[in-house]
Structures are given as structure tokens and as C-alpha cells.
Amino acid sequence: MVSQPCLFNILRVANVKVTTEGCGIIDFVGPLTFPEARETVIRKVREARHLPPVEGVELASAAARVLAEDVAADRDSPALARSVRDGFAVRASDLPGELAIIGEVRAGRRFSGEVGHGQAVEIMTGAPIPAGADAVVMVEHVTRHDGRIRFDGTVQPRQFINPRACEASAGETVLHSGKRLDYADIAMLAAFGCPRVKVFRVPEVAILATGDEIVEVQETPAEFQVRNSNAYSLAAQVARAGGVPRLLPVARDNLAHTRALLEEGFRADLLLLSGGVSAGKYDVVEEALAALDAEFYFNRVLIQPGQPLVFGRAREKFFFGLPGNPSSTMVTFEIFARAALEILGGQEEVELHTPFARLTRDFRHRAGLTRFLPARLSADGQSVTPVNWHGSGDIPSLTRANAYLVAEPDRAEYPCGEWIRVLHK
Ligand code: AMP
Ligand code: MG
């Protein structure tokens, strides 16, 4: 197979839809906007996805895993009408007035009698409502004297009562396959008697850093070299997004070495490359991928950081060629590769939350690109301040950020106090 390195560079500028023959297919070449690129990633991965194998896990280790079965409630929740306050179970129509206390009911017990006209039963939070009662008054709101209570207000029927099955009915599906389990889901699975659950196997993600200037973390780099930080930031991001990272050796900027490591990388469920996707003479990643008959869905996105960004498929596996500058690698993982990984892991919902916050100072950028710039979001999430940074290679600035400002491509000026979107880091 003949590889055609220059063709890729020509196509990148030419902005045309082209199918090349014999060296991998580029079926969309124009630069995509951020929403177009994200939509492409989600659509392509969803279309091609085979759900991962299913395994059973103990509930105690199921948090953050993706559920691989629908789960139904095994009983009504609550199974009986329950009090949500400490107080007295009463008949609402008896109040205001004075009532005789005829007994008590606590959580874990049932009251055998019935609350009649002019009567009350002392009740604790979580205890079943006795027959005859239709409301609860709080213990703090009554005066108690000589086996009687007095309450001078009016009471609405059902006050402080959780009716039977108001949360869920027996047999109702309460969790759907494809949900990543959070701690509330774990609580519900426990409440409905699921000591083990079926989850999808965690996808393996190969991480392949490229570059002649890259040395390993434990090495002492010469001044013209940098340590391989991308493989580690990506591994951390992959783990956080529910994947198992597998770090490959650094690929040198030549076709043979890159190609050999690509073969290795395509054994995983997803391949992430860093570096080697710009238009430089030694950026060989696309060429090496094309030589494996890769399909390319895009190779440029109108964002910063991260413009040269390659997404495609080869050997039935998806790959991302992420730009090598550390913040480009981190941002493009979060906004694109993360969604792909989550879908491959069986997760159904892959929303990217970008709420608004108010700028604490004027902000301007050059319109045309969606920008993701390091920022500090206040504790209340209301205001956001850009972090001083020195471009896409500035890792120390990124460590001071807890969010990214998301500046829209059609808007250059944002005055202090204006709303702007943010993405949590
Ligand atoms: P590239 O996208 O290959 O042109 O790389 C752009 C810049 O990103 C390089 O000059 C390096 O300084 C930096 N870089 C590339 N790969 C890595 C890596 N694995 N770890 C840290 N920095 C990197
Ligand atoms: Mg490079």
C-alpha cells in the first residue's frame, strides 16, 4: 500500500469532501465546528457500538460502573404509609383542638389499634401511620399535658405522611441499563435487595504518546526534550471516565515505529494518540493510520486549544489523534474522547454540562473558534475568572484552574459581569 503524506496536508487546507483510494478513506475533510465534531463522535460511536460483555459484581464495588440490566423495585417504596416527622398521628379534621394520646408507634413496629375521633398516637419518623390517622403534627408544634396534646393550628390531610408506593411501586423499573451508578443508585439497589448487579466490562484504552522530543518521566530530559506528561494525564482522565488505561511506549516520529505501536494500540477498545497530528514535517500519525486503512471522520475542529484533532476508525476500533500540547490533549479528551469512551462502556447519556457563570473581568478573544480556557469558578458556581496562562503548553496554569471558560466562536467581547459558559475541569 502506498501512503500519501502530502495528500493529507493538502486536504486539510483544501476543505473539500474527498474519498481517497488505496490509502484510507477521508470521508469528511472540512474543519468542523465544536458542536458538529461532538455530534459526529457521538453518532459514529453509537452507530458502531457493540455493547461490552456483561459481568456480575458485588454491590459494594458497583459504584461508577455502568449497569447492564434493567432493575425493578421488589416492593412498594415505602411499603406502608410512613411518617416523615417525629410527632403525633391524628385525624386532620379534629384540629385545631385537644386530643387524647392513646399509644405510641416507633420505626420498626406497627400500631395495632386505630386512631379514633379526638385521639392521637405518638409517632416517630419512619414509623407506619396507624389506621384511622390521616396526618402527622410535629412534636415541636404541640403542647403536651396529662396524656393529652393541644394544637391550635389547622392541619391538611396527608401532612408529613409519605403514602405507600409514592416513591416507587413493586415491579416498576427504577434503573435502566446504561446508567453509570452513582451513590444514590447504589442506595436504591440496596433498598430493593440487589446484593449483586450486572455491569458492563470496563473498556480498555490504549494511550500512545508520540514525539522524538518526549522522554519518560523518570528520565532527565535535555533542554530540548520534555517528559511524557500526556500519557499520564490521559490515563487519569480515562480512569475517571470509567476506562482502564494501558500505556504504550512513546512512538518516535517515523512511520515504521508509529505503525508498529498502532497495531498494538488497536488491540484495546479505544486508542488515544497524543501529538503528531499537526501539519509539521514529522507529524506522521495520520499517514501511519492511513496505511492501516483507517477511516477519518474529521481532522480539524474549530476549537482552541486543539484545532488539529483526528477522529476515525481502523481495525474496527475508534481512535483519536489528540494534539500534543498538554492542555490541547486534556481539553480534547474531555470534550470528545470522553463521550466516546463512555458510549463504548455502555453508558447511554453523555451530556457535557456547560452552565453559565458571570465573568469577574472583561474578556475578549478572537472570534471564529470555540475556546476552552483555564479558569477559576467560585465556590458558589456564580462567577468565573480566567487564569493567567501562557498557551497550550502551560501545565502549571492548568493546575490552578478548576474549570474552563467556553468562549463562543461568534462572540469576541465579553464585558465584566456578562454570562459565559463554563465546563468543570
Ligand atoms: P505535536 O502535537 O506533536 O506537534 O506536539 C506539540 C507539543 O506538545 C510538543 O512540542 C511538545 O512540547 C508537547 N508534547 C507532545 N507530546 C507530549 C507528551 N506526550 N507529553 C508532554 N508534552 C508533549
Ligand atoms: Mg510531535
Short mmCIF file of C-alpha atoms and ligand atoms in Angstrom, two decimals:
data_model
loop_
_atom_site.label_atom_id
_atom_site.label_comp_id
_atom_site.label_asym_id
_atom_site.label_seq_id
_atom_site.Cartn_x
_atom_site.Cartn_y
_atom_site.Cartn_z
CA MET A 1 0.00 0.00 0.00
CA VAL A 2 1.28 3.44 -0.90
CA SER A 3 0.94 6.11 1.73
CA GLN A 4 0.35 9.67 0.68
CA PRO A 5 1.57 12.09 3.31
CA CYS A 6 1.21 15.28 1.31
CA LEU A 7 -2.33 14.49 0.31
CA PHE A 8 -3.42 14.80 3.91
CA ASN A 9 -1.87 18.19 4.27
CA ILE A 10 -3.41 19.37 1.03
CA LEU A 11 -6.82 18.12 2.11
CA ARG A 12 -6.54 19.85 5.43
CA VAL A 13 -6.32 23.20 3.69
CA ALA A 14 -8.46 22.38 0.71
CA ASN A 15 -11.59 21.93 2.79
CA VAL A 16 -13.30 19.54 0.42
CA LYS A 17 -15.11 16.28 0.72
CA VAL A 18 -12.86 13.65 -0.79
CA THR A 19 -12.58 9.94 -0.83
CA THR A 20 -9.06 8.78 -1.44
CA GLU A 21 -8.45 5.41 -2.91
CA GLY A 22 -5.98 2.91 -1.62
CA CYS A 23 -4.76 4.72 1.45
CA GLY A 24 -7.57 5.04 3.88
CA ILE A 25 -10.76 6.95 3.46
CA ILE A 26 -11.23 10.51 4.48
CA ASP A 27 -14.96 10.98 4.21
CA PHE A 28 -15.12 14.47 5.70
CA VAL A 29 -12.27 16.86 5.47
CA GLY A 30 -13.51 20.40 6.13
CA PRO A 31 -12.93 21.79 9.61
CA LEU A 32 -15.94 21.10 11.82
CA THR A 33 -17.39 23.40 14.43
CA PHE A 34 -17.29 22.18 18.00
CA PRO A 35 -20.96 21.04 18.05
CA GLU A 36 -20.58 19.33 14.65
CA ALA A 37 -17.47 17.46 15.78
CA ARG A 38 -19.04 16.37 19.05
CA GLU A 39 -22.18 15.24 17.27
CA THR A 40 -20.03 13.27 14.80
CA VAL A 41 -18.16 11.49 17.59
CA ILE A 42 -21.32 10.53 19.43
CA ARG A 43 -23.16 9.42 16.28
CA LYS A 44 -20.28 7.37 14.85
CA VAL A 45 -19.56 5.58 18.11
CA ARG A 46 -23.24 4.90 18.81
CA GLU A 47 -23.77 3.54 15.29
CA ALA A 48 -20.85 1.14 15.51
CA ARG A 49 -21.04 0.14 19.14
CA HIS A 50 -21.37 -3.46 20.23
CA LEU A 51 -22.18 -3.44 23.90
CA PRO A 52 -19.31 -4.77 26.01
CA PRO A 53 -19.52 -8.18 27.72
CA VAL A 54 -21.51 -8.27 30.96
CA GLU A 55 -20.17 -9.31 34.35
CA GLY A 56 -21.68 -9.58 37.82
CA VAL A 57 -20.23 -7.52 40.67
CA GLU A 58 -20.94 -7.15 44.37
CA LEU A 59 -22.98 -4.08 45.16
CA ALA A 60 -20.15 -2.71 47.32
CA SER A 61 -17.91 -2.47 44.26
CA ALA A 62 -20.53 -1.40 41.72
CA ALA A 63 -20.22 2.38 42.14
CA ALA A 64 -19.19 4.19 38.94
CA ARG A 65 -19.79 1.04 36.86
CA VAL A 66 -22.35 1.04 34.04
CA LEU A 67 -25.45 -1.02 34.77
CA ALA A 68 -26.09 -3.78 32.21
CA GLU A 69 -29.65 -4.72 33.21
CA ASP A 70 -32.93 -3.01 33.99
CA VAL A 71 -33.71 -3.17 37.69
CA ALA A 72 -37.26 -3.26 39.09
CA ALA A 73 -38.44 -2.44 42.61
CA ASP A 74 -39.09 -5.68 44.52
CA ARG A 75 -41.60 -3.92 46.83
CA ASP A 76 -43.57 -0.72 47.11
CA SER A 77 -41.48 2.15 48.39
CA PRO A 78 -42.41 2.91 51.04
CA ALA A 79 -44.08 -0.42 51.68
CA LEU A 80 -46.54 1.31 54.07
CA ALA A 81 -47.60 4.93 54.56
CA ARG A 82 -44.91 6.36 56.85
CA SER A 83 -44.42 9.40 58.99
CA VAL A 84 -41.69 11.78 57.89
CA ARG A 85 -41.62 13.59 61.28
CA ASP A 86 -41.48 12.83 64.98
CA GLY A 87 -44.87 13.88 66.33
CA PHE A 88 -48.45 12.66 66.58
CA ALA A 89 -50.62 10.78 64.11
CA VAL A 90 -54.02 12.48 64.09
CA ARG A 91 -57.23 12.97 62.15
CA ALA A 92 -56.78 16.31 60.38
CA SER A 93 -60.45 17.20 60.84
CA ASP A 94 -60.02 17.08 64.67
CA LEU A 95 -57.68 20.07 64.66
CA PRO A 96 -57.36 22.74 65.98
CA GLY A 97 -58.20 21.22 69.36
CA GLU A 98 -57.17 18.81 72.11
CA LEU A 99 -56.58 15.09 71.62
CA ALA A 100 -56.03 12.09 73.92
CA ILE A 101 -52.78 10.16 73.39
CA ILE A 102 -53.78 6.51 73.09
CA GLY A 103 -50.38 4.96 72.42
CA GLU A 104 -47.12 5.14 70.54
CA VAL A 105 -45.58 3.72 67.38
CA ARG A 106 -41.91 3.75 66.51
CA ALA A 107 -39.92 2.80 63.42
CA GLY A 108 -39.79 -0.95 63.02
CA ARG A 109 -43.15 -1.51 64.79
CA ARG A 110 -46.79 -1.39 63.81
CA PHE A 111 -49.65 0.13 65.85
CA SER A 112 -52.34 -2.49 66.31
CA GLY A 113 -55.24 -0.19 67.22
CA GLU A 114 -56.93 2.63 65.38
CA VAL A 115 -56.92 6.39 65.86
CA GLY A 116 -60.48 7.43 66.59
CA HIS A 117 -62.17 10.84 66.79
CA GLY A 118 -60.39 13.02 69.39
CA GLN A 119 -57.38 10.71 69.61
CA ALA A 120 -53.68 10.80 68.70
CA VAL A 121 -50.84 8.27 68.58
CA GLU A 122 -47.32 9.39 69.31
CA ILE A 123 -45.24 8.54 66.23
CA MET A 124 -41.55 8.57 65.30
CA THR A 125 -40.00 9.33 61.93
CA GLY A 126 -40.22 6.32 59.63
CA ALA A 127 -42.95 4.58 61.64
CA PRO A 128 -46.09 3.33 59.83
CA ILE A 129 -49.16 5.55 60.07
CA PRO A 130 -51.78 3.89 62.32
CA ALA A 131 -55.18 3.09 60.87
CA GLY A 132 -57.62 5.95 61.22
CA ALA A 133 -54.98 8.72 61.16
CA ASP A 134 -54.56 10.87 58.05
CA ALA A 135 -51.93 13.44 59.14
CA VAL A 136 -48.97 14.00 61.44
CA VAL A 137 -48.33 17.07 63.56
CA MET A 138 -44.76 17.74 64.64
CA VAL A 139 -43.83 17.20 68.25
CA GLU A 140 -42.36 20.71 68.36
CA HIS A 141 -45.73 22.23 67.42
CA VAL A 142 -47.93 20.76 70.17
CA THR A 143 -48.23 21.32 73.90
CA ARG A 144 -48.48 18.15 75.92
CA HIS A 145 -50.12 17.81 79.29
CA ASP A 146 -51.60 14.91 81.25
CA GLY A 147 -51.75 12.37 78.46
CA ARG A 148 -53.23 14.92 76.04
CA ILE A 149 -51.87 17.20 73.30
CA ARG A 150 -53.11 20.57 72.18
CA PHE A 151 -52.59 22.01 68.68
CA ASP A 152 -54.09 25.35 67.74
CA GLY A 153 -53.45 25.40 64.00
CA THR A 154 -55.20 23.71 61.12
CA VAL A 155 -53.79 20.57 59.53
CA GLN A 156 -54.03 19.42 55.93
CA PRO A 157 -54.83 15.74 55.39
CA ARG A 158 -51.64 13.80 54.38
CA GLN A 159 -49.39 16.35 56.11
CA PHE A 160 -45.99 14.76 56.92
CA ILE A 161 -47.09 11.38 55.54
CA ASN A 162 -45.33 9.53 52.74
CA PRO A 163 -48.11 7.44 51.20
CA ARG A 164 -47.44 3.81 50.34
CA ALA A 165 -45.63 3.44 46.97
CA CYS A 166 -45.31 7.22 46.48
CA GLU A 167 -41.62 6.73 45.59
CA ALA A 168 -41.91 3.54 43.53
CA SER A 169 -44.33 0.65 43.07
CA ALA A 170 -43.37 -3.01 43.21
CA GLY A 171 -42.41 -4.20 39.72
CA GLU A 172 -41.68 -0.71 38.42
CA THR A 173 -38.38 -0.30 36.56
CA VAL A 174 -36.34 2.05 38.69
CA LEU A 175 -32.96 1.83 36.93
CA HIS A 176 -32.28 1.29 33.26
CA SER A 177 -29.38 -0.49 31.64
CA GLY A 178 -26.77 2.04 30.55
CA LYS A 179 -26.77 4.15 33.68
CA ARG A 180 -23.46 4.84 35.39
CA LEU A 181 -24.19 4.05 39.01
CA ASP A 182 -23.82 6.89 41.49
CA TYR A 183 -24.12 6.58 45.26
CA ALA A 184 -27.89 7.19 45.22
CA ASP A 185 -28.29 4.35 42.69
CA ILE A 186 -26.26 2.12 44.99
CA ALA A 187 -28.57 3.04 47.88
CA MET A 188 -31.61 2.15 45.79
CA LEU A 189 -30.15 -1.18 44.67
CA ALA A 190 -29.52 -1.96 48.33
CA ALA A 191 -33.06 -0.87 49.29
CA PHE A 192 -34.56 -3.14 46.62
CA GLY A 193 -32.48 -6.14 47.65
CA CYS A 194 -29.80 -6.42 44.95
CA PRO A 195 -26.60 -7.71 46.58
CA ARG A 196 -25.08 -8.25 43.11
CA VAL A 197 -25.66 -6.39 39.85
CA LYS A 198 -24.81 -6.91 36.20
CA VAL A 199 -22.47 -4.29 34.78
CA PHE A 200 -20.58 -3.85 31.52
CA ARG A 201 -16.94 -4.81 31.36
CA VAL A 202 -14.77 -1.71 31.57
CA PRO A 203 -13.27 -0.72 28.19
CA GLU A 204 -9.52 -0.80 27.81
CA VAL A 205 -7.98 2.34 26.36
CA ALA A 206 -4.54 2.28 24.77
CA ILE A 207 -2.56 5.50 25.17
CA LEU A 208 0.13 6.19 22.66
CA ALA A 209 2.21 9.34 23.04
CA THR A 210 4.29 10.30 20.03
CA GLY A 211 7.28 12.55 19.54
CA ASP A 212 11.06 12.40 19.17
CA GLU A 213 11.37 15.03 21.92
CA ILE A 214 9.45 13.02 24.52
CA VAL A 215 11.29 11.20 27.31
CA GLU A 216 9.94 9.09 30.14
CA VAL A 217 9.01 10.64 33.47
CA GLN A 218 11.93 9.09 35.36
CA GLU A 219 14.46 10.38 32.81
CA THR A 220 16.30 13.68 32.98
CA PRO A 221 15.44 15.49 29.78
CA ALA A 222 17.89 17.59 27.83
CA GLU A 223 16.75 21.21 27.42
CA PHE A 224 15.23 20.40 24.06
CA GLN A 225 13.23 17.46 25.41
CA VAL A 226 10.07 17.18 27.50
CA ARG A 227 8.79 14.46 29.79
CA ASN A 228 5.81 12.41 28.75
CA SER A 229 3.08 14.08 30.79
CA ASN A 230 0.28 13.46 28.28
CA ALA A 231 0.22 9.71 28.76
CA TYR A 232 -0.31 10.25 32.49
CA SER A 233 -2.93 12.98 32.24
CA LEU A 234 -4.80 10.85 29.71
CA ALA A 235 -4.53 7.77 31.94
CA ALA A 236 -6.02 9.79 34.81
CA GLN A 237 -8.82 11.09 32.59
CA VAL A 238 -9.53 7.62 31.19
CA ALA A 239 -9.77 6.15 34.68
CA ARG A 240 -12.08 8.95 35.79
CA ALA A 241 -14.31 8.34 32.77
CA GLY A 242 -14.63 4.63 33.55
CA GLY A 243 -11.91 3.08 31.37
CA VAL A 244 -8.77 1.06 32.07
CA PRO A 245 -5.74 2.87 30.64
CA ARG A 246 -2.92 0.93 29.02
CA LEU A 247 0.21 3.00 28.42
CA LEU A 248 2.25 2.10 25.36
CA PRO A 249 5.87 3.11 24.79
CA VAL A 250 6.37 6.51 23.15
CA ALA A 251 6.19 6.30 19.36
CA ARG A 252 9.04 8.02 17.59
CA ASP A 253 8.22 10.39 14.73
CA ASN A 254 8.74 7.85 11.98
CA LEU A 255 6.26 5.71 10.13
CA ALA A 256 7.63 2.28 10.94
CA HIS A 257 7.80 2.76 14.70
CA THR A 258 4.44 4.57 14.89
CA ARG A 259 2.80 1.90 12.78
CA ALA A 260 4.09 -0.95 14.90
CA LEU A 261 2.74 0.68 18.03
CA LEU A 262 -0.58 1.45 16.34
CA GLU A 263 -1.01 -2.28 15.75
CA GLU A 264 -0.51 -2.81 19.44
CA GLY A 265 -2.88 0.04 20.30
CA PHE A 266 -5.72 -1.32 18.18
CA ARG A 267 -5.90 -4.37 20.45
CA ALA A 268 -7.59 -2.14 23.03
CA ASP A 269 -11.21 -0.99 22.80
CA LEU A 270 -10.21 2.60 22.05
CA LEU A 271 -6.91 4.17 21.01
CA LEU A 272 -5.78 7.62 22.09
CA LEU A 273 -2.74 9.15 20.47
CA SER A 274 -1.10 12.36 21.54
CA GLY A 275 0.94 14.54 19.22
CA GLY A 276 1.95 14.16 15.61
CA VAL A 277 -1.29 15.41 14.05
CA SER A 278 -0.26 18.95 13.07
CA ALA A 279 0.99 19.91 9.64
CA GLY A 280 4.69 19.61 10.51
CA LYS A 281 7.16 17.59 8.51
CA TYR A 282 7.47 14.98 11.26
CA ASP A 283 3.79 14.67 12.11
CA VAL A 284 3.30 11.14 10.81
CA VAL A 285 0.31 9.94 12.81
CA GLU A 286 -2.33 10.41 10.09
CA GLU A 287 -0.10 8.84 7.50
CA ALA A 288 0.57 5.84 9.73
CA LEU A 289 -3.16 5.47 10.39
CA ALA A 290 -3.99 5.80 6.71
CA ALA A 291 -1.56 2.99 6.00
CA LEU A 292 -3.77 0.79 8.19
CA ASP A 293 -6.77 1.68 6.01
CA ALA A 294 -8.22 3.96 8.64
CA GLU A 295 -11.43 5.84 8.04
CA PHE A 296 -11.13 9.51 9.05
CA TYR A 297 -14.27 11.38 10.14
CA PHE A 298 -12.56 14.69 10.76
CA ASN A 299 -9.07 16.02 11.18
CA ARG A 300 -9.65 19.60 12.15
CA VAL A 301 -12.07 21.26 14.56
CA LEU A 302 -12.65 24.97 15.04
CA ILE A 303 -11.63 24.99 18.69
CA GLN A 304 -8.72 26.17 20.75
CA PRO A 305 -6.80 24.50 22.17
CA GLY A 306 -6.91 21.52 19.89
CA GLN A 307 -7.52 22.55 16.29
CA PRO A 308 -5.72 19.69 14.58
CA LEU A 309 -7.70 16.81 16.00
CA VAL A 310 -8.17 13.50 14.26
CA PHE A 311 -11.05 11.14 14.82
CA GLY A 312 -11.56 7.93 12.91
CA ARG A 313 -11.74 4.16 12.88
CA ALA A 314 -9.41 1.34 11.92
CA ARG A 315 -9.41 -2.39 12.68
CA GLU A 316 -12.99 -1.85 13.89
CA LYS A 317 -11.69 0.37 16.69
CA PHE A 318 -12.08 4.11 17.12
CA PHE A 319 -9.07 6.33 17.56
CA PHE A 320 -8.42 9.94 18.45
CA GLY A 321 -5.27 11.69 17.34
CA LEU A 322 -5.15 14.36 20.02
CA PRO A 323 -2.83 17.34 19.55
CA GLY A 324 0.32 17.04 21.67
CA ASN A 325 0.31 20.28 23.62
CA PRO A 326 -0.67 19.24 27.14
CA SER A 327 -3.74 21.43 27.51
CA SER A 328 -4.91 20.51 24.00
CA THR A 329 -4.65 16.85 24.91
CA MET A 330 -6.55 17.33 28.16
CA VAL A 331 -9.31 19.51 26.71
CA THR A 332 -9.91 17.41 23.61
CA PHE A 333 -10.14 14.28 25.74
CA GLU A 334 -12.78 15.89 27.95
CA ILE A 335 -14.92 17.30 25.16
CA PHE A 336 -14.65 14.44 22.62
CA ALA A 337 -12.85 11.26 23.66
CA ARG A 338 -14.59 11.03 27.00
CA ALA A 339 -18.00 10.74 25.34
CA ALA A 340 -16.67 8.02 23.01
CA LEU A 341 -15.26 6.07 25.93
CA GLU A 342 -18.47 6.36 27.91
CA ILE A 343 -20.57 5.13 25.00
CA LEU A 344 -18.17 2.24 24.38
CA GLY A 345 -18.56 1.35 28.05
CA GLY A 346 -22.32 1.00 27.60
CA GLN A 347 -23.30 4.37 29.06
CA GLU A 348 -26.38 5.88 27.42
CA GLU A 349 -26.28 9.52 28.47
CA VAL A 350 -23.19 11.51 27.59
CA GLU A 351 -24.10 15.10 28.33
CA LEU A 352 -21.47 17.79 28.51
CA HIS A 353 -22.62 20.26 31.15
CA THR A 354 -21.66 23.85 30.43
CA PRO A 355 -23.59 26.05 32.86
CA PHE A 356 -23.31 29.84 32.85
CA ALA A 357 -21.31 31.94 35.30
CA ARG A 358 -20.62 35.66 35.42
CA LEU A 359 -17.23 36.97 34.39
CA THR A 360 -15.31 38.87 37.06
CA ARG A 361 -13.41 40.85 34.46
CA ASP A 362 -13.58 41.84 30.81
CA PHE A 363 -12.73 39.03 28.46
CA ARG A 364 -12.07 39.08 24.77
CA HIS A 365 -10.87 36.55 22.26
CA ARG A 366 -10.50 36.34 18.52
CA ALA A 367 -13.85 35.16 17.14
CA GLY A 368 -14.03 32.11 14.87
CA LEU A 369 -13.08 29.35 17.30
CA THR A 370 -14.77 27.91 20.39
CA ARG A 371 -12.19 28.42 23.13
CA PHE A 372 -11.74 26.39 26.29
CA LEU A 373 -9.52 28.44 28.55
CA PRO A 374 -8.41 27.65 32.09
CA ALA A 375 -10.44 29.50 34.72
CA ARG A 376 -11.40 29.59 38.39
CA LEU A 377 -15.04 29.10 39.18
CA SER A 378 -16.16 30.49 42.56
CA ALA A 379 -17.36 28.06 45.22
CA ASP A 380 -21.00 29.02 44.59
CA GLY A 381 -20.54 28.49 40.84
CA GLN A 382 -21.77 32.01 40.14
CA SER A 383 -18.64 33.78 38.98
CA VAL A 384 -15.65 32.85 36.90
CA THR A 385 -12.19 34.35 36.44
CA PRO A 386 -9.80 33.43 33.62
CA VAL A 387 -6.48 32.03 34.85
CA ASN A 388 -3.37 33.69 33.52
CA TRP A 389 -1.75 31.23 31.19
CA HIS A 390 0.97 31.06 28.59
CA GLY A 391 -0.71 28.94 25.97
CA SER A 392 -1.42 25.29 25.35
CA GLY A 393 1.81 24.02 26.88
CA ASP A 394 1.26 25.69 30.27
CA ILE A 395 0.57 22.82 32.68
CA PRO A 396 1.17 24.84 35.91
CA SER A 397 -1.66 27.24 34.95
CA LEU A 398 -3.98 24.33 34.37
CA THR A 399 -3.31 23.02 37.85
CA ARG A 400 -4.59 26.35 39.22
CA ALA A 401 -7.81 26.09 37.21
CA ASN A 402 -10.92 24.24 38.32
CA ALA A 403 -12.88 24.90 35.13
CA TYR A 404 -12.64 26.09 31.53
CA LEU A 405 -14.26 29.20 30.15
CA VAL A 406 -16.13 28.30 27.00
CA ALA A 407 -15.96 31.32 24.69
CA GLU A 408 -18.34 31.17 21.73
CA PRO A 409 -16.93 31.49 18.21
CA ASP A 410 -19.42 34.18 17.17
CA ARG A 411 -18.69 36.49 20.05
CA ALA A 412 -15.38 38.29 20.60
CA GLU A 413 -16.10 40.60 23.56
CA TYR A 414 -17.48 39.64 26.96
CA PRO A 415 -17.67 42.57 29.42
CA CYS A 416 -17.14 42.07 33.17
CA GLY A 417 -20.39 40.78 34.73
CA GLU A 418 -21.51 39.08 31.50
CA TRP A 419 -22.67 35.45 31.50
CA ILE A 420 -20.29 32.96 29.89
CA ARG A 421 -20.39 29.18 29.70
CA VAL A 422 -18.04 27.11 31.84
CA LEU A 423 -17.00 23.47 31.78
CA HIS A 424 -15.91 21.88 35.04
CA LYS A 425 -12.37 20.55 34.94
P1 AMP B 1 2.78 17.90 18.46
O1 AMP B 1 1.28 17.91 18.54
O2 AMP B 1 3.34 16.55 18.24
O3 AMP B 1 3.25 18.91 17.47
O4 AMP B 1 3.32 18.37 19.88
C1 AMP B 1 3.17 19.69 20.28
C2 AMP B 1 3.96 19.95 21.55
O5 AMP B 1 3.32 19.26 22.61
C3 AMP B 1 5.37 19.39 21.56
O6 AMP B 1 6.27 20.33 21.14
C4 AMP B 1 5.63 19.04 22.99
O7 AMP B 1 6.19 20.14 23.66
C5 AMP B 1 4.27 18.79 23.54
N1 AMP B 1 4.05 17.37 23.71
C6 AMP B 1 3.83 16.45 22.73
N2 AMP B 1 3.66 15.21 23.26
C7 AMP B 1 3.76 15.36 24.59
C8 AMP B 1 3.69 14.46 25.68
N3 AMP B 1 3.47 13.16 25.50
N4 AMP B 1 3.84 14.95 26.94
C9 AMP B 1 4.07 16.27 27.12
N5 AMP B 1 4.14 17.17 26.14
C10 AMP B 1 4.01 16.73 24.89
MG MG B 2 5.16 15.78 17.80
#
